[in-house]
PDB file of N, CA and C in Angstrom:
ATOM      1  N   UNK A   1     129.415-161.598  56.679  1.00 53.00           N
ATOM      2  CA  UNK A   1     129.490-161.805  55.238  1.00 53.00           C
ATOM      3  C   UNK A   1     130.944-161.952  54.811  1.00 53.00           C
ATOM      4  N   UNK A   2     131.430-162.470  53.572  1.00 70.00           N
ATOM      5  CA  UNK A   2     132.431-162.702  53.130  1.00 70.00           C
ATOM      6  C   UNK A   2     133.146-161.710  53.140  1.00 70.00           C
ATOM      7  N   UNK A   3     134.729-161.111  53.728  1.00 85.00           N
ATOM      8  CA  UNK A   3     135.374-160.377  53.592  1.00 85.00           C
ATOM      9  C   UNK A   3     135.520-159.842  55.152  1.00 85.00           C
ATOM     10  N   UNK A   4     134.680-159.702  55.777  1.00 95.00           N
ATOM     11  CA  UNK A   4     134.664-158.910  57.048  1.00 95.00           C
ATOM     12  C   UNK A   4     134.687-159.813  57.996  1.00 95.00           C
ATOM     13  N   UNK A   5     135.435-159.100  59.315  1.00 96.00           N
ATOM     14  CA  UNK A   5     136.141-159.929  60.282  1.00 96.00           C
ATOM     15  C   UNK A   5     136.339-159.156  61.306  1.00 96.00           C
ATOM     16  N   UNK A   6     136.161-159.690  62.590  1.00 96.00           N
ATOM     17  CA  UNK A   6     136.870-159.000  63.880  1.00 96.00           C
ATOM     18  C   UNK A   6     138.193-159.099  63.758  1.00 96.00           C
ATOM     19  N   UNK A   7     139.001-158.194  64.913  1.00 95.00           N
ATOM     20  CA  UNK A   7     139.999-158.067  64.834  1.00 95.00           C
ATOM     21  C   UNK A   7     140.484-159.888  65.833  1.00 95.00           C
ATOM     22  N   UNK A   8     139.614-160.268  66.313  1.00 95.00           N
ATOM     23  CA  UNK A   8     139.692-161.350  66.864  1.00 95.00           C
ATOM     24  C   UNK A   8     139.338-162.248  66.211  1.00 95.00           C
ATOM     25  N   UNK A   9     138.789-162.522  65.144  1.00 96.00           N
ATOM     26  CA  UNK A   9     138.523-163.300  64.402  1.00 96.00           C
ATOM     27  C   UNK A   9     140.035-163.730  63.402  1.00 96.00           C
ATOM     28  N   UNK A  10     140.266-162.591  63.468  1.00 96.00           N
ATOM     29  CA  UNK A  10     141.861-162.238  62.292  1.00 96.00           C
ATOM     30  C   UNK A  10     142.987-163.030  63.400  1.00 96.00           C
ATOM     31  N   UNK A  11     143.119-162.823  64.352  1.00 97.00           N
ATOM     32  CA  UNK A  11     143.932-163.197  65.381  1.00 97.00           C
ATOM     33  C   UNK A  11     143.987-164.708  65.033  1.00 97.00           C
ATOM     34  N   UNK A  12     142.506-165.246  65.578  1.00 97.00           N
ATOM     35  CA  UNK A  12     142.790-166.914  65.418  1.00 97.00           C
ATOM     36  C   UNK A  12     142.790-167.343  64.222  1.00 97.00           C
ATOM     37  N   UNK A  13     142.334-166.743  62.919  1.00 95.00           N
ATOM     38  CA  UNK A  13     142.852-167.368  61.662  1.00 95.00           C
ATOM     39  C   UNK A  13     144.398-167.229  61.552  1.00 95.00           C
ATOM     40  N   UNK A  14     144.855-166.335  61.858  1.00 95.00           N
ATOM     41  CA  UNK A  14     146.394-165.854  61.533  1.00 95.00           C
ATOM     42  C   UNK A  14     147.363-166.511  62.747  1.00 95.00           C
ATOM     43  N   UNK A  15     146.871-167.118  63.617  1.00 97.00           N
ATOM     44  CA  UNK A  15     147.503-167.574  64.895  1.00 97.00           C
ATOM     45  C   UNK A  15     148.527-166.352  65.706  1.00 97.00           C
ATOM     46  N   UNK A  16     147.573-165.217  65.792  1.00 97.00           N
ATOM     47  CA  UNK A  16     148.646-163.939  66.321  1.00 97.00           C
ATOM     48  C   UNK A  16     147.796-163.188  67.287  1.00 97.00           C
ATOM     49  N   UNK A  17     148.990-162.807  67.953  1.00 96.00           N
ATOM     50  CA  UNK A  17     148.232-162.077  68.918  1.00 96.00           C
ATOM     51  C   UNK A  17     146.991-160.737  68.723  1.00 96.00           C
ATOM     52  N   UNK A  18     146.176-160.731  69.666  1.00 91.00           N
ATOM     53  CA  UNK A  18     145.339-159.919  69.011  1.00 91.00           C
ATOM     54  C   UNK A  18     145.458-158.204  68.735  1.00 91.00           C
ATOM     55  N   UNK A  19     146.461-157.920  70.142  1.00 93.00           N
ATOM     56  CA  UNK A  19     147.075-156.822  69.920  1.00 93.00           C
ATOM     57  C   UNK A  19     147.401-156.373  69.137  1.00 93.00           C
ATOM     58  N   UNK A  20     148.437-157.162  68.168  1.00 96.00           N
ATOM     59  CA  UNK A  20     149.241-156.774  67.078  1.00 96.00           C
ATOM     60  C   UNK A  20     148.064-156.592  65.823  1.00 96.00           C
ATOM     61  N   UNK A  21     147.124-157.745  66.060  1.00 96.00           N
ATOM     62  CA  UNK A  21     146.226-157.460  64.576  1.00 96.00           C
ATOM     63  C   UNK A  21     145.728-156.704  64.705  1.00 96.00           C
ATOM     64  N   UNK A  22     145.033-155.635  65.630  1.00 93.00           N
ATOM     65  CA  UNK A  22     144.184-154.822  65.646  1.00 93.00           C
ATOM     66  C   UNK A  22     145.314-153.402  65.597  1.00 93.00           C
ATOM     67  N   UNK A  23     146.165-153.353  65.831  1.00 95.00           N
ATOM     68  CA  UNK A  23     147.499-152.249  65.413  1.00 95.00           C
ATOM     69  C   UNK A  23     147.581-152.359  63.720  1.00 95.00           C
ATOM     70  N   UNK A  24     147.753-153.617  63.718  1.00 96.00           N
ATOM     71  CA  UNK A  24     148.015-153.802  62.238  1.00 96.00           C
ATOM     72  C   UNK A  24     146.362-153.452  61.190  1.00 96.00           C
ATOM     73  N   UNK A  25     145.614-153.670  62.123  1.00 96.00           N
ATOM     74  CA  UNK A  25     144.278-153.221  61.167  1.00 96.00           C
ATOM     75  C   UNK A  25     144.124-151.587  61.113  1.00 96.00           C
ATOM     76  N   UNK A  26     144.812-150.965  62.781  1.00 94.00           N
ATOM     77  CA  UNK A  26     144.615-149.484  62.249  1.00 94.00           C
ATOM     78  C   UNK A  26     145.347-148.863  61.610  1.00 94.00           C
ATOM     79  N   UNK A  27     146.359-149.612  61.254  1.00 96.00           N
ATOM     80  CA  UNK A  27     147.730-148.811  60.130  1.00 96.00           C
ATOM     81  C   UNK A  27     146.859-149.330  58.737  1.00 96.00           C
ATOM     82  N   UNK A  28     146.496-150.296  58.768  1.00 97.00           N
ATOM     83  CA  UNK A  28     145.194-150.799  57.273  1.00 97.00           C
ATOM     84  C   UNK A  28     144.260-149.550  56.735  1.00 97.00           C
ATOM     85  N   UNK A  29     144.127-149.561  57.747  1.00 96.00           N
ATOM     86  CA  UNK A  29     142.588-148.494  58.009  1.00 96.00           C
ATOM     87  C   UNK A  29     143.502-146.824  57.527  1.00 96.00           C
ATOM     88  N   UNK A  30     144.684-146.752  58.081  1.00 97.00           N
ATOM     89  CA  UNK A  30     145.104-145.452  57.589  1.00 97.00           C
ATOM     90  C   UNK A  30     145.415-145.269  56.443  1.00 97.00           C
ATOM     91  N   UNK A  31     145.557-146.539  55.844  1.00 97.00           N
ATOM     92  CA  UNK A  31     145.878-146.121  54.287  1.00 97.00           C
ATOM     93  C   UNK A  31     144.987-146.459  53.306  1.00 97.00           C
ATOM     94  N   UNK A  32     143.665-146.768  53.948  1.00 97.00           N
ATOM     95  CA  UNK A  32     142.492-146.768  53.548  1.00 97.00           C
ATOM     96  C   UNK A  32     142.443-148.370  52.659  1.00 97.00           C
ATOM     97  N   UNK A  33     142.867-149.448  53.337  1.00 97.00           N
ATOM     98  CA  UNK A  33     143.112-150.707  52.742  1.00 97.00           C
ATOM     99  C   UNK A  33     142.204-151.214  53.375  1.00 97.00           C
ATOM    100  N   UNK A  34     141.532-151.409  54.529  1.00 97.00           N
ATOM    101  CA  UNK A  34     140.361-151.452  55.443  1.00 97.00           C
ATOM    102  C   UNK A  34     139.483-150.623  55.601  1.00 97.00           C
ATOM    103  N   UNK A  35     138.513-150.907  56.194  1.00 97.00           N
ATOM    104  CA  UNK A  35     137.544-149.932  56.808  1.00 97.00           C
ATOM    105  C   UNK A  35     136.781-150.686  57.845  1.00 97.00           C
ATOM    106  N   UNK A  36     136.446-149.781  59.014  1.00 96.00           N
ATOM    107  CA  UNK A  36     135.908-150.515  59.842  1.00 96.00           C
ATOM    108  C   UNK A  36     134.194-150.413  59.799  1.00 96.00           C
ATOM    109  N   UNK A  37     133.726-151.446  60.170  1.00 97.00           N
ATOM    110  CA  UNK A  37     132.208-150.733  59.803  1.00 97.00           C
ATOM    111  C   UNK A  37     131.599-150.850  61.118  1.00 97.00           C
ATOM    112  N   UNK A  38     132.042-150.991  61.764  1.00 97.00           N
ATOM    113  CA  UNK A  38     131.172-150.634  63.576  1.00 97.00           C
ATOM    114  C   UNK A  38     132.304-149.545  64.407  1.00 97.00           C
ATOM    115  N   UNK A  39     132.158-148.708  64.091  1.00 94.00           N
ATOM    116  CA  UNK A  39     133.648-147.860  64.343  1.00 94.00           C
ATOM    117  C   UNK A  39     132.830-147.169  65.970  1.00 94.00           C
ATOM    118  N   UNK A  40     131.143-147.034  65.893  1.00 94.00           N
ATOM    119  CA  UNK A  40     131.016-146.786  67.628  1.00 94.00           C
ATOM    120  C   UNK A  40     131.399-147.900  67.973  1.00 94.00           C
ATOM    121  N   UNK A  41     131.649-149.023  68.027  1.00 93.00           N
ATOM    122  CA  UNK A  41     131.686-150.131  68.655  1.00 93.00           C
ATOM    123  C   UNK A  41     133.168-149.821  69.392  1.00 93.00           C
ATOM    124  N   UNK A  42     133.367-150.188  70.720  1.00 89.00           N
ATOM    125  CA  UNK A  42     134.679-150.787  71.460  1.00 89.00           C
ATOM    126  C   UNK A  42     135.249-151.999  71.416  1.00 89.00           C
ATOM    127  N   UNK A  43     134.521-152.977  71.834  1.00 90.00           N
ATOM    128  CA  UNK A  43     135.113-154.404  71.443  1.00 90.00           C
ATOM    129  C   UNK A  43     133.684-155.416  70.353  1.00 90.00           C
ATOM    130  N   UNK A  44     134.663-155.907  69.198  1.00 90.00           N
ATOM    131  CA  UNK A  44     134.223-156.739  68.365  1.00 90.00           C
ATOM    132  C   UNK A  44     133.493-155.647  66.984  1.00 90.00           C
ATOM    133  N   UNK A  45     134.557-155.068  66.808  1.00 94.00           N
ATOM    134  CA  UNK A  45     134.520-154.014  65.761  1.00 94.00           C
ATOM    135  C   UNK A  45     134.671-155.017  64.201  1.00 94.00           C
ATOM    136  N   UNK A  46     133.736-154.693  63.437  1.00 96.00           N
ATOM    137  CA  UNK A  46     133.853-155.786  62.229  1.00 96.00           C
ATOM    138  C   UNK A  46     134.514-155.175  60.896  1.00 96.00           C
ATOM    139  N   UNK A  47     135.871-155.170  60.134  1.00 97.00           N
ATOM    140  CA  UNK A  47     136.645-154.842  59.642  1.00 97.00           C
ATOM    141  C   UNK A  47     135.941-155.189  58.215  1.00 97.00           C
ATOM    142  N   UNK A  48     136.470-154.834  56.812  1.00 97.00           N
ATOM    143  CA  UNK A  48     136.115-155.083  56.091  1.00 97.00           C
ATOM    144  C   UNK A  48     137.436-154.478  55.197  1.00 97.00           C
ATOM    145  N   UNK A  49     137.735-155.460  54.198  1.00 96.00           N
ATOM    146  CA  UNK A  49     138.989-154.859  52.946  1.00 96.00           C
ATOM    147  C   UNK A  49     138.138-154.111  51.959  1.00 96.00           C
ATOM    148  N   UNK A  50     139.159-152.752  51.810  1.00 96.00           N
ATOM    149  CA  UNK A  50     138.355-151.925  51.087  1.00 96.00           C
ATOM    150  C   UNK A  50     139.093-152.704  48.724  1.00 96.00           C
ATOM    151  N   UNK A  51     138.274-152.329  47.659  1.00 96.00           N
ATOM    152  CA  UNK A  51     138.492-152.294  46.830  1.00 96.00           C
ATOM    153  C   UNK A  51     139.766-151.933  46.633  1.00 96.00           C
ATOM    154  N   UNK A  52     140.297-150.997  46.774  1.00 96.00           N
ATOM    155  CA  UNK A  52     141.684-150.900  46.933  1.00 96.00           C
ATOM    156  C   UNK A  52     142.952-151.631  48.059  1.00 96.00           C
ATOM    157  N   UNK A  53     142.206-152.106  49.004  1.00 95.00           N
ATOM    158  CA  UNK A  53     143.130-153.408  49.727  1.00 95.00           C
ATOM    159  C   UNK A  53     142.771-154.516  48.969  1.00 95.00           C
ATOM    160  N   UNK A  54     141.870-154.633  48.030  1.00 94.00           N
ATOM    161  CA  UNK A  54     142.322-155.986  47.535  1.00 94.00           C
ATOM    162  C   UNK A  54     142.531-155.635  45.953  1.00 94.00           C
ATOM    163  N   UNK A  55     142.768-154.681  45.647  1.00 95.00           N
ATOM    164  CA  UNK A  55     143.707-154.326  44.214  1.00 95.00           C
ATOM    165  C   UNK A  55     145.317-154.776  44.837  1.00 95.00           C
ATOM    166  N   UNK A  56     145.545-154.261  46.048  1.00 94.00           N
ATOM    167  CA  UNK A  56     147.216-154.154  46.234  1.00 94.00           C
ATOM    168  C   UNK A  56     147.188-156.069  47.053  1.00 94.00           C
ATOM    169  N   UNK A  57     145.852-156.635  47.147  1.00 91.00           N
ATOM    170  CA  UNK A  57     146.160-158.128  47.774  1.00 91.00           C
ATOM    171  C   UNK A  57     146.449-158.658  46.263  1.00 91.00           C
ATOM    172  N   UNK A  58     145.639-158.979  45.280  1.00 93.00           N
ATOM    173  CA  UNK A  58     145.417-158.991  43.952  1.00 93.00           C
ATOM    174  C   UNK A  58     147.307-158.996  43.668  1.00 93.00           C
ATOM    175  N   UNK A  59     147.770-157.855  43.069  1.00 93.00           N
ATOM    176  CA  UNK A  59     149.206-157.925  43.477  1.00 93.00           C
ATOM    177  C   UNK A  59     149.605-158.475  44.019  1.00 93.00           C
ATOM    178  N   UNK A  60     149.877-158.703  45.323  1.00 92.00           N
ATOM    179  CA  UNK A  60     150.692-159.553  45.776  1.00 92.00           C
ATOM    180  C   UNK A  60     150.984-160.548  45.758  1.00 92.00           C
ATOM    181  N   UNK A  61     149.548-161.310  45.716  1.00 91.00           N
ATOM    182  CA  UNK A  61     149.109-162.459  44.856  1.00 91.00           C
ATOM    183  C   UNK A  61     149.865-163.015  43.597  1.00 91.00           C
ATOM    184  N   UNK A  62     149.676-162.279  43.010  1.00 93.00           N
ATOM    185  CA  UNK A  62     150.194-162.560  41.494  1.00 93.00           C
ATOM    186  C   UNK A  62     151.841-162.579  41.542  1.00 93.00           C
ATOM    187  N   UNK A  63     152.215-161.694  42.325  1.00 93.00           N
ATOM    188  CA  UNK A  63     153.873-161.570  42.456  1.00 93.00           C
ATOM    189  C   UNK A  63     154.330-162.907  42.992  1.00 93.00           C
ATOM    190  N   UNK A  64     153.433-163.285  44.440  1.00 86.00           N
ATOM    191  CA  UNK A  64     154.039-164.547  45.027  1.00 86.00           C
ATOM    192  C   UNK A  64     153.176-165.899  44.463  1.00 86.00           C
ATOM    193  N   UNK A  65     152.751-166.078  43.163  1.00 75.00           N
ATOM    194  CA  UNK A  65     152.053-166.758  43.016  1.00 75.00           C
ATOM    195  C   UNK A  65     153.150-167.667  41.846  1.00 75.00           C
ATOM    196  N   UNK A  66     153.392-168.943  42.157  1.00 69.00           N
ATOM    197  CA  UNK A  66     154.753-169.901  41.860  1.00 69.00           C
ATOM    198  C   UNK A  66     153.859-170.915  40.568  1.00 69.00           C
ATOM    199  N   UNK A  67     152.772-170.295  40.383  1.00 61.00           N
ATOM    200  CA  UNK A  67     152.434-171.103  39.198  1.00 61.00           C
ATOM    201  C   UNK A  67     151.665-172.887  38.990  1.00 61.00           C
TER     202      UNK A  67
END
């Protein structure tokens, strides 16, 4: 569904390694900007932005947004 993503899925949209996105999803996840929703899962864990990761995307948005 719209919003949720493997950490491999994030990789090939973002053209990055997958390592780094899935580091970068659990520092997400610690500040509660993510959440994972197959968290028994080992590989192909499906991520999801929490209401408050997309209040602070929302922001950012608007800051880098050139009109």
């Amino acid at each position: 569904s719209k919003g949720e993503a493997t950490p491999g899925q994030l990789a090939t949209m973002l053209d990055k390694n997958s390592s780094h996105v899935s580091r970068g999803l659990s520092e997400l996840s610690e500040q509660d900007l993510v959440v994972c929703l197959t968290p028994g899962e080992t590989k192909g864990r499906i991520y999801s932005i929490t209401d408050q990761g997309v209040g602070i995307l929302d922001q950012i948005n608007s800051m880098t947004d050139t009109g």
